Amino acid sequence: MEEEEEEEEVKESIENLWQEVRDLSLGTTPHIDHLPTPPTPLHFLRHYITPNKPCLISSAATRHWPALSLWPSATYLRSTLSTTPVSLHLTPTGKADSLTPHPTSPSSLCFASAHVQTLPFGEALDMVLNSREGETVAYLQQQNDCFRGEYGALKGDVEEHISWASEALGCLPEAVNLWVGNHFSETSFHKDHYENIYVVISGEKRFLLLPPTDVHRMYIRDYPAANYQYHQDSGEFTLELEDPIRYVPWCSVDPCPSPKVKQREIDKFPLYFNGPKPFEVTVKAGEMLYLPSMWFHHVTQSPDETGLTIAINYWYDMPFDIKYAYFQFLQSIPYPPSKDPMLRKARNVESNSDGYTSNSGEESDITAFEENQEVRNGKDRKDN
């Protein structure tokens, strides 16, 4: 009885935290601050970096960037980059670094990474434009400072760094990355240990955001890592587990389930679906999003009339300070398990020989995952 009371106290304290951080700092609506002009370094530091709070900066910040008028033209990009070798990520669904059925045990899930190959830019861009979900979806990106490496010929079209952010953060970007994709590409919930200035050049990006205090709502579990292998002769994919086996901690929640499986997802992940609403923001061409370090984010995108969504982001080193220590401590606190047997079943995990835990892969979970994919695939085929 005493143990149950202690669990309820911990649960109540964690749930109170979700609301208090909104009441005291972030706001109680699902919207973030929208700044009409770029902030001064001091304002940015005081009102956004220090409180770890996102904001959207209007297109006034990028009005002078040549990229806004030049990059939506495939002709310009092909001419400037010509046969430059670039990294192309390939998946059958557009969902890389995300959960998918295990290749040898279909009743469980694994963490799947894209097949990556190097191609001349023109050929790679054609593959992006000709993507077909269920067959091959291509995405030009490589999170290794690719803009200043592979896409160096475009560097004069944007700022080398965001001056007011660099001054406020006291450093220059650690990495600058370019992203060229289409509406098939989707990024599952995750967090990064970087201060991120994300700029959309063409199309739109829709972000769902949750603060680090909401970590328990993400149902982070360890999943075995796998990689897609693309076979060019057949145009088909296989999914292969890494050897030796490696486990990746990843968010289990799909925030946009189809109506057919939505109730099952709510039952499995009630902390997400029944808790405070995530913050939502659509970043349009020319706008900047400040995405603070360790915020969980899920991203979908819409292309412009050329069929492309193009963005560039500036990653600044995150200070591993007291905020990081707070997060590590919070994450270490187990959320008391529900007494509802259906929810206990949904959260069931099993230990493996390495001492990691992984999703037990309840058949109902996998069925819901596959049905959700079928509904989405059918909708995409109908819309396109």
PDB file of C-alpha atoms in Angstrom, residues 93-326:
ATOM      1  CA  THR A  93       8.491   4.640 -47.393  1.00  0.00           C
ATOM      2  CA  GLY A  94      10.227   7.985 -46.797  1.00  0.00           C
ATOM      3  CA  LYS A  95      10.624   7.146 -43.123  1.00  0.00           C
ATOM      4  CA  ALA A  96      14.277   6.688 -42.220  1.00  0.00           C
ATOM      5  CA  ASP A  97      15.582   6.613 -38.662  1.00  0.00           C
ATOM      6  CA  SER A  98      12.197   5.313 -37.602  1.00  0.00           C
ATOM      7  CA  LEU A  99      10.465   2.157 -36.420  1.00  0.00           C
ATOM      8  CA  THR A 100       9.429  -0.591 -38.797  1.00  0.00           C
ATOM      9  CA  PRO A 101       8.624  -4.322 -38.496  1.00  0.00           C
ATOM     10  CA  HIS A 102      11.620  -6.479 -37.591  1.00  0.00           C
ATOM     11  CA  PRO A 103      13.013  -8.254 -40.706  1.00  0.00           C
ATOM     12  CA  THR A 104      13.185 -11.734 -39.117  1.00  0.00           C
ATOM     13  CA  SER A 105      10.608 -11.417 -36.355  1.00  0.00           C
ATOM     14  CA  PRO A 106       7.608  -9.584 -37.859  1.00  0.00           C
ATOM     15  CA  SER A 107       5.800  -9.508 -34.511  1.00  0.00           C
ATOM     16  CA  SER A 108       8.297  -6.929 -33.171  1.00  0.00           C
ATOM     17  CA  LEU A 109       9.806  -3.635 -34.285  1.00  0.00           C
ATOM     18  CA  CYS A 110      13.305  -2.441 -35.131  1.00  0.00           C
ATOM     19  CA  PHE A 111      14.987   0.912 -35.747  1.00  0.00           C
ATOM     20  CA  ALA A 112      15.617   1.272 -39.490  1.00  0.00           C
ATOM     21  CA  SER A 113      18.154   3.585 -41.147  1.00  0.00           C
ATOM     22  CA  ALA A 114      18.202   4.551 -44.812  1.00  0.00           C
ATOM     23  CA  HIS A 115      20.377   3.116 -47.540  1.00  0.00           C
ATOM     24  CA  VAL A 116      22.916   5.818 -48.430  1.00  0.00           C
ATOM     25  CA  GLN A 117      24.658   6.075 -51.763  1.00  0.00           C
ATOM     26  CA  THR A 118      26.712   8.718 -53.507  1.00  0.00           C
ATOM     27  CA  LEU A 119      25.478   9.949 -56.888  1.00  0.00           C
ATOM     28  CA  PRO A 120      26.032  12.957 -59.184  1.00  0.00           C
ATOM     29  CA  PHE A 121      23.660  15.712 -58.062  1.00  0.00           C
ATOM     30  CA  GLY A 122      21.544  15.714 -61.213  1.00  0.00           C
ATOM     31  CA  GLU A 123      20.887  11.979 -60.998  1.00  0.00           C
ATOM     32  CA  ALA A 124      20.144  12.223 -57.285  1.00  0.00           C
ATOM     33  CA  LEU A 125      17.692  15.093 -57.804  1.00  0.00           C
ATOM     34  CA  ASP A 126      15.860  13.078 -60.457  1.00  0.00           C
ATOM     35  CA  MET A 127      15.402  10.270 -57.935  1.00  0.00           C
ATOM     36  CA  VAL A 128      13.938  12.719 -55.403  1.00  0.00           C
ATOM     37  CA  LEU A 129      11.499  14.094 -57.976  1.00  0.00           C
ATOM     38  CA  ASN A 130      10.523  10.588 -59.132  1.00  0.00           C
ATOM     39  CA  SER A 131       9.997   9.150 -55.630  1.00  0.00           C
ATOM     40  CA  ARG A 132       7.112   6.718 -55.193  1.00  0.00           C
ATOM     41  CA  GLU A 133       6.077   5.569 -51.736  1.00  0.00           C
ATOM     42  CA  GLY A 134       6.033   1.819 -51.435  1.00  0.00           C
ATOM     43  CA  GLU A 135       8.726   1.640 -54.102  1.00  0.00           C
ATOM     44  CA  THR A 136      11.592   4.114 -53.629  1.00  0.00           C
ATOM     45  CA  VAL A 137      11.633   7.440 -51.765  1.00  0.00           C
ATOM     46  CA  ALA A 138      14.792   9.522 -52.106  1.00  0.00           C
ATOM     47  CA  TYR A 139      15.948  12.325 -49.803  1.00  0.00           C
ATOM     48  CA  LEU A 140      19.023  14.488 -50.292  1.00  0.00           C
ATOM     49  CA  GLN A 141      20.541  14.969 -46.853  1.00  0.00           C
ATOM     50  CA  GLN A 142      23.539  13.960 -44.784  1.00  0.00           C
ATOM     51  CA  GLN A 143      23.860  15.224 -41.229  1.00  0.00           C
ATOM     52  CA  ASN A 144      27.615  15.742 -41.269  1.00  0.00           C
ATOM     53  CA  ASP A 145      27.970  19.418 -42.203  1.00  0.00           C
ATOM     54  CA  CYS A 146      27.043  18.416 -45.747  1.00  0.00           C
ATOM     55  CA  PHE A 147      26.212  21.945 -46.894  1.00  0.00           C
ATOM     56  CA  ARG A 148      29.730  23.217 -46.350  1.00  0.00           C
ATOM     57  CA  GLY A 149      31.134  20.033 -47.914  1.00  0.00           C
ATOM     58  CA  GLU A 150      29.033  18.479 -50.654  1.00  0.00           C
ATOM     59  CA  TYR A 151      27.080  21.653 -51.453  1.00  0.00           C
ATOM     60  CA  GLY A 152      29.879  24.180 -51.087  1.00  0.00           C
ATOM     61  CA  ALA A 153      29.112  25.635 -54.529  1.00  0.00           C
ATOM     62  CA  LEU A 154      25.889  27.095 -53.031  1.00  0.00           C
ATOM     63  CA  LYS A 155      27.508  28.750 -50.019  1.00  0.00           C
ATOM     64  CA  GLY A 156      27.248  32.262 -51.450  1.00  0.00           C
ATOM     65  CA  ASP A 157      23.445  31.997 -51.579  1.00  0.00           C
ATOM     66  CA  VAL A 158      22.926  31.976 -47.788  1.00  0.00           C
ATOM     67  CA  GLU A 159      24.547  33.367 -44.657  1.00  0.00           C
ATOM     68  CA  GLU A 160      27.572  31.459 -43.371  1.00  0.00           C
ATOM     69  CA  HIS A 161      26.016  31.678 -39.925  1.00  0.00           C
ATOM     70  CA  ILE A 162      23.132  33.460 -38.196  1.00  0.00           C
ATOM     71  CA  SER A 163      24.920  36.440 -36.688  1.00  0.00           C
ATOM     72  CA  TRP A 164      22.538  37.228 -33.814  1.00  0.00           C
ATOM     73  CA  ALA A 165      22.357  33.546 -32.861  1.00  0.00           C
ATOM     74  CA  SER A 166      26.132  33.114 -33.055  1.00  0.00           C
ATOM     75  CA  GLU A 167      26.671  36.123 -30.799  1.00  0.00           C
ATOM     76  CA  ALA A 168      24.061  34.974 -28.290  1.00  0.00           C
ATOM     77  CA  LEU A 169      25.425  31.423 -28.210  1.00  0.00           C
ATOM     78  CA  GLY A 170      29.040  32.540 -28.167  1.00  0.00           C
ATOM     79  CA  CYS A 171      30.148  30.301 -31.029  1.00  0.00           C
ATOM     80  CA  LEU A 172      29.831  29.571 -34.742  1.00  0.00           C
ATOM     81  CA  PRO A 173      27.798  26.629 -36.082  1.00  0.00           C
ATOM     82  CA  GLU A 174      29.289  23.205 -35.592  1.00  0.00           C
ATOM     83  CA  ALA A 175      27.507  21.976 -38.732  1.00  0.00           C
ATOM     84  CA  VAL A 176      25.350  23.339 -41.552  1.00  0.00           C
ATOM     85  CA  ASN A 177      23.129  20.835 -43.344  1.00  0.00           C
ATOM     86  CA  LEU A 178      20.992  20.913 -46.494  1.00  0.00           C
ATOM     87  CA  TRP A 179      17.729  18.969 -46.887  1.00  0.00           C
ATOM     88  CA  VAL A 180      16.045  18.398 -50.277  1.00  0.00           C
ATOM     89  CA  GLY A 181      12.989  16.138 -50.325  1.00  0.00           C
ATOM     90  CA  ASN A 182       9.297  15.818 -51.054  1.00  0.00           C
ATOM     91  CA  HIS A 183       6.049  15.158 -49.194  1.00  0.00           C
ATOM     92  CA  PHE A 184       6.851  11.463 -48.674  1.00  0.00           C
ATOM     93  CA  SER A 185       9.711  12.198 -46.285  1.00  0.00           C
ATOM     94  CA  GLU A 186       8.763  12.227 -42.609  1.00  0.00           C
ATOM     95  CA  THR A 187      10.913  12.475 -39.487  1.00  0.00           C
ATOM     96  CA  SER A 188       9.764  10.551 -36.432  1.00  0.00           C
ATOM     97  CA  PHE A 189       9.877  12.017 -32.926  1.00  0.00           C
ATOM     98  CA  HIS A 190      13.438  12.449 -31.651  1.00  0.00           C
ATOM     99  CA  LYS A 191      15.689  15.020 -29.991  1.00  0.00           C
ATOM    100  CA  ASP A 192      19.119  16.468 -30.845  1.00  0.00           C
ATOM    101  CA  HIS A 193      21.891  17.724 -28.611  1.00  0.00           C
ATOM    102  CA  TYR A 194      22.255  20.907 -30.659  1.00  0.00           C
ATOM    103  CA  GLU A 195      20.821  24.406 -30.653  1.00  0.00           C
ATOM    104  CA  ASN A 196      19.140  24.437 -34.053  1.00  0.00           C
ATOM    105  CA  ILE A 197      18.291  27.316 -36.385  1.00  0.00           C
ATOM    106  CA  TYR A 198      16.152  25.757 -39.117  1.00  0.00           C
ATOM    107  CA  VAL A 199      15.422  27.752 -42.289  1.00  0.00           C
ATOM    108  CA  VAL A 200      12.958  26.679 -44.982  1.00  0.00           C
ATOM    109  CA  ILE A 201      13.885  27.786 -48.502  1.00  0.00           C
ATOM    110  CA  SER A 202      10.999  26.311 -50.496  1.00  0.00           C
ATOM    111  CA  GLY A 203       7.823  24.461 -49.537  1.00  0.00           C
ATOM    112  CA  GLU A 204       6.789  24.139 -45.883  1.00  0.00           C
ATOM    113  CA  LYS A 205       7.779  22.094 -42.837  1.00  0.00           C
ATOM    114  CA  ARG A 206       5.329  21.230 -40.067  1.00  0.00           C
ATOM    115  CA  PHE A 207       6.838  20.594 -36.645  1.00  0.00           C
ATOM    116  CA  LEU A 208       5.237  19.008 -33.598  1.00  0.00           C
ATOM    117  CA  LEU A 209       7.271  19.941 -30.531  1.00  0.00           C
ATOM    118  CA  LEU A 210       7.474  18.712 -26.956  1.00  0.00           C
ATOM    119  CA  PRO A 211       9.847  20.081 -24.289  1.00  0.00           C
ATOM    120  CA  PRO A 212      12.444  17.852 -22.594  1.00  0.00           C
ATOM    121  CA  THR A 213      10.292  17.797 -19.451  1.00  0.00           C
ATOM    122  CA  ASP A 214       7.798  15.594 -21.357  1.00  0.00           C
ATOM    123  CA  VAL A 215      10.301  12.767 -21.900  1.00  0.00           C
ATOM    124  CA  HIS A 216       8.078  10.126 -20.274  1.00  0.00           C
ATOM    125  CA  ARG A 217       5.347  10.856 -22.833  1.00  0.00           C
ATOM    126  CA  MET A 218       7.630   9.666 -25.641  1.00  0.00           C
ATOM    127  CA  TYR A 219       7.797   6.030 -24.449  1.00  0.00           C
ATOM    128  CA  ILE A 220      11.481   5.742 -25.299  1.00  0.00           C
ATOM    129  CA  ARG A 221      12.430   2.085 -25.690  1.00  0.00           C
ATOM    130  CA  ASP A 222      15.475   0.279 -27.037  1.00  0.00           C
ATOM    131  CA  TYR A 223      15.098  -1.244 -30.499  1.00  0.00           C
ATOM    132  CA  PRO A 224      17.557  -3.370 -32.512  1.00  0.00           C
ATOM    133  CA  ALA A 225      19.224  -1.364 -35.278  1.00  0.00           C
ATOM    134  CA  ALA A 226      18.783  -2.297 -38.924  1.00  0.00           C
ATOM    135  CA  ASN A 227      19.670  -0.792 -42.303  1.00  0.00           C
ATOM    136  CA  TYR A 228      17.839  -0.734 -45.604  1.00  0.00           C
ATOM    137  CA  GLN A 229      19.783  -2.152 -48.536  1.00  0.00           C
ATOM    138  CA  TYR A 230      18.700  -0.949 -51.979  1.00  0.00           C
ATOM    139  CA  HIS A 231      19.188  -3.356 -54.880  1.00  0.00           C
ATOM    140  CA  GLN A 232      19.443  -1.242 -57.985  1.00  0.00           C
ATOM    141  CA  ASP A 233      19.009  -4.128 -60.433  1.00  0.00           C
ATOM    142  CA  SER A 234      15.569  -4.994 -59.037  1.00  0.00           C
ATOM    143  CA  GLY A 235      14.654  -1.627 -57.496  1.00  0.00           C
ATOM    144  CA  GLU A 236      13.752  -3.440 -54.273  1.00  0.00           C
ATOM    145  CA  PHE A 237      14.806  -3.089 -50.653  1.00  0.00           C
ATOM    146  CA  THR A 238      15.830  -5.560 -48.007  1.00  0.00           C
ATOM    147  CA  LEU A 239      16.174  -4.734 -44.320  1.00  0.00           C
ATOM    148  CA  GLU A 240      19.194  -6.168 -42.534  1.00  0.00           C
ATOM    149  CA  LEU A 241      19.968  -6.164 -38.818  1.00  0.00           C
ATOM    150  CA  GLU A 242      23.344  -4.808 -37.783  1.00  0.00           C
ATOM    151  CA  ASP A 243      25.925  -7.418 -36.836  1.00  0.00           C
ATOM    152  CA  PRO A 244      26.909  -7.348 -34.030  1.00  0.00           C
ATOM    153  CA  ILE A 245      23.466  -6.378 -32.790  1.00  0.00           C
ATOM    154  CA  ARG A 246      23.121  -2.831 -31.543  1.00  0.00           C
ATOM    155  CA  TYR A 247      20.205  -1.223 -29.726  1.00  0.00           C
ATOM    156  CA  VAL A 248      18.953   2.318 -30.289  1.00  0.00           C
ATOM    157  CA  PRO A 249      16.764   4.166 -27.758  1.00  0.00           C
ATOM    158  CA  TRP A 250      13.921   5.697 -29.771  1.00  0.00           C
ATOM    159  CA  CYS A 251      10.534   7.352 -29.281  1.00  0.00           C
ATOM    160  CA  SER A 252       7.696   4.867 -29.787  1.00  0.00           C
ATOM    161  CA  VAL A 253       4.884   7.352 -30.467  1.00  0.00           C
ATOM    162  CA  ASP A 254       3.417   8.026 -33.907  1.00  0.00           C
ATOM    163  CA  PRO A 255       1.575  11.333 -33.345  1.00  0.00           C
ATOM    164  CA  CYS A 256      -0.525  11.052 -36.516  1.00  0.00           C
ATOM    165  CA  PRO A 257      -2.174   7.616 -36.552  1.00  0.00           C
ATOM    166  CA  SER A 258      -4.899   6.863 -39.065  1.00  0.00           C
ATOM    167  CA  PRO A 259      -8.488   6.959 -37.764  1.00  0.00           C
ATOM    168  CA  LYS A 260      -8.634   3.181 -38.073  1.00  0.00           C
ATOM    169  CA  VAL A 261      -5.950   2.608 -35.427  1.00  0.00           C
ATOM    170  CA  LYS A 262      -6.104   5.838 -33.443  1.00  0.00           C
ATOM    171  CA  GLN A 263      -7.899   4.411 -30.413  1.00  0.00           C
ATOM    172  CA  ARG A 264      -5.395   1.587 -30.173  1.00  0.00           C
ATOM    173  CA  GLU A 265      -2.547   4.098 -30.278  1.00  0.00           C
ATOM    174  CA  ILE A 266      -4.219   6.149 -27.536  1.00  0.00           C
ATOM    175  CA  ASP A 267      -4.526   3.011 -25.408  1.00  0.00           C
ATOM    176  CA  LYS A 268      -0.860   2.149 -25.930  1.00  0.00           C
ATOM    177  CA  PHE A 269       0.507   5.665 -25.394  1.00  0.00           C
ATOM    178  CA  PRO A 270      -1.966   7.503 -23.147  1.00  0.00           C
ATOM    179  CA  LEU A 271       0.647   9.844 -21.688  1.00  0.00           C
ATOM    180  CA  TYR A 272       1.191  11.359 -25.127  1.00  0.00           C
ATOM    181  CA  PHE A 273      -2.363  11.460 -26.420  1.00  0.00           C
ATOM    182  CA  ASN A 274      -4.051  12.429 -23.143  1.00  0.00           C
ATOM    183  CA  GLY A 275      -1.417  14.880 -21.917  1.00  0.00           C
ATOM    184  CA  PRO A 276      -0.880  18.533 -22.861  1.00  0.00           C
ATOM    185  CA  LYS A 277      -1.078  19.225 -26.592  1.00  0.00           C
ATOM    186  CA  PRO A 278       2.256  19.389 -28.421  1.00  0.00           C
ATOM    187  CA  PHE A 279       3.320  22.760 -29.747  1.00  0.00           C
ATOM    188  CA  GLU A 280       2.675  23.071 -33.476  1.00  0.00           C
ATOM    189  CA  VAL A 281       4.387  25.313 -35.985  1.00  0.00           C
ATOM    190  CA  THR A 282       4.461  25.444 -39.784  1.00  0.00           C
ATOM    191  CA  VAL A 283       7.655  26.981 -41.115  1.00  0.00           C
ATOM    192  CA  LYS A 284       7.166  28.576 -44.529  1.00  0.00           C
ATOM    193  CA  ALA A 285       9.707  29.614 -47.135  1.00  0.00           C
ATOM    194  CA  GLY A 286      12.023  32.270 -45.732  1.00  0.00           C
ATOM    195  CA  GLU A 287      11.090  31.675 -42.099  1.00  0.00           C
ATOM    196  CA  MET A 288      13.390  30.441 -39.333  1.00  0.00           C
ATOM    197  CA  LEU A 289      12.601  28.145 -36.455  1.00  0.00           C
ATOM    198  CA  TYR A 290      14.703  28.214 -33.322  1.00  0.00           C
ATOM    199  CA  LEU A 291      14.510  24.633 -32.062  1.00  0.00           C
ATOM    200  CA  PRO A 292      16.172  24.434 -28.650  1.00  0.00           C
ATOM    201  CA  SER A 293      18.417  21.552 -27.715  1.00  0.00           C
ATOM    202  CA  MET A 294      16.787  18.359 -26.401  1.00  0.00           C
ATOM    203  CA  TRP A 295      13.277  19.300 -27.589  1.00  0.00           C
ATOM    204  CA  PHE A 296      11.452  16.359 -29.109  1.00  0.00           C
ATOM    205  CA  HIS A 297      10.277  17.073 -32.646  1.00  0.00           C
ATOM    206  CA  HIS A 298       8.326  15.295 -35.370  1.00  0.00           C
ATOM    207  CA  VAL A 299       8.505  16.752 -38.899  1.00  0.00           C
ATOM    208  CA  THR A 300       6.406  16.441 -42.044  1.00  0.00           C
ATOM    209  CA  GLN A 301       6.704  18.569 -45.161  1.00  0.00           C
ATOM    210  CA  SER A 302       4.862  19.933 -48.153  1.00  0.00           C
ATOM    211  CA  PRO A 303       6.636  20.786 -51.429  1.00  0.00           C
ATOM    212  CA  ASP A 304       6.250  23.866 -53.584  1.00  0.00           C
ATOM    213  CA  GLU A 305       4.948  23.741 -57.150  1.00  0.00           C
ATOM    214  CA  THR A 306       8.235  22.188 -58.341  1.00  0.00           C
ATOM    215  CA  GLY A 307       7.655  19.157 -56.105  1.00  0.00           C
ATOM    216  CA  LEU A 308      10.516  19.933 -53.717  1.00  0.00           C
ATOM    217  CA  THR A 309      10.901  21.002 -50.103  1.00  0.00           C
ATOM    218  CA  ILE A 310      14.296  22.570 -49.441  1.00  0.00           C
ATOM    219  CA  ALA A 311      15.700  23.629 -46.076  1.00  0.00           C
ATOM    220  CA  ILE A 312      19.003  24.426 -44.448  1.00  0.00           C
ATOM    221  CA  ASN A 313      19.809  24.235 -40.770  1.00  0.00           C
ATOM    222  CA  TYR A 314      22.578  25.525 -38.531  1.00  0.00           C
ATOM    223  CA  TRP A 315      23.588  23.290 -35.631  1.00  0.00           C
ATOM    224  CA  TYR A 316      25.290  25.046 -32.729  1.00  0.00           C
ATOM    225  CA  ASP A 317      26.946  23.094 -29.934  1.00  0.00           C
ATOM    226  CA  MET A 318      24.710  22.573 -26.929  1.00  0.00           C
ATOM    227  CA  PRO A 319      26.203  23.495 -23.552  1.00  0.00           C
ATOM    228  CA  PHE A 320      26.192  20.405 -21.338  1.00  0.00           C
ATOM    229  CA  ASP A 321      25.255  22.419 -18.295  1.00  0.00           C
ATOM    230  CA  ILE A 322      22.798  22.153 -15.424  1.00  0.00           C
ATOM    231  CA  LYS A 323      19.822  21.851 -17.829  1.00  0.00           C
ATOM    232  CA  TYR A 324      21.342  18.695 -19.236  1.00  0.00           C
ATOM    233  CA  ALA A 325      21.881  17.351 -15.714  1.00  0.00           C
ATOM    234  CA  TYR A 326      18.224  18.094 -14.887  1.00  0.00           C
TER     235      TYR A 326
END
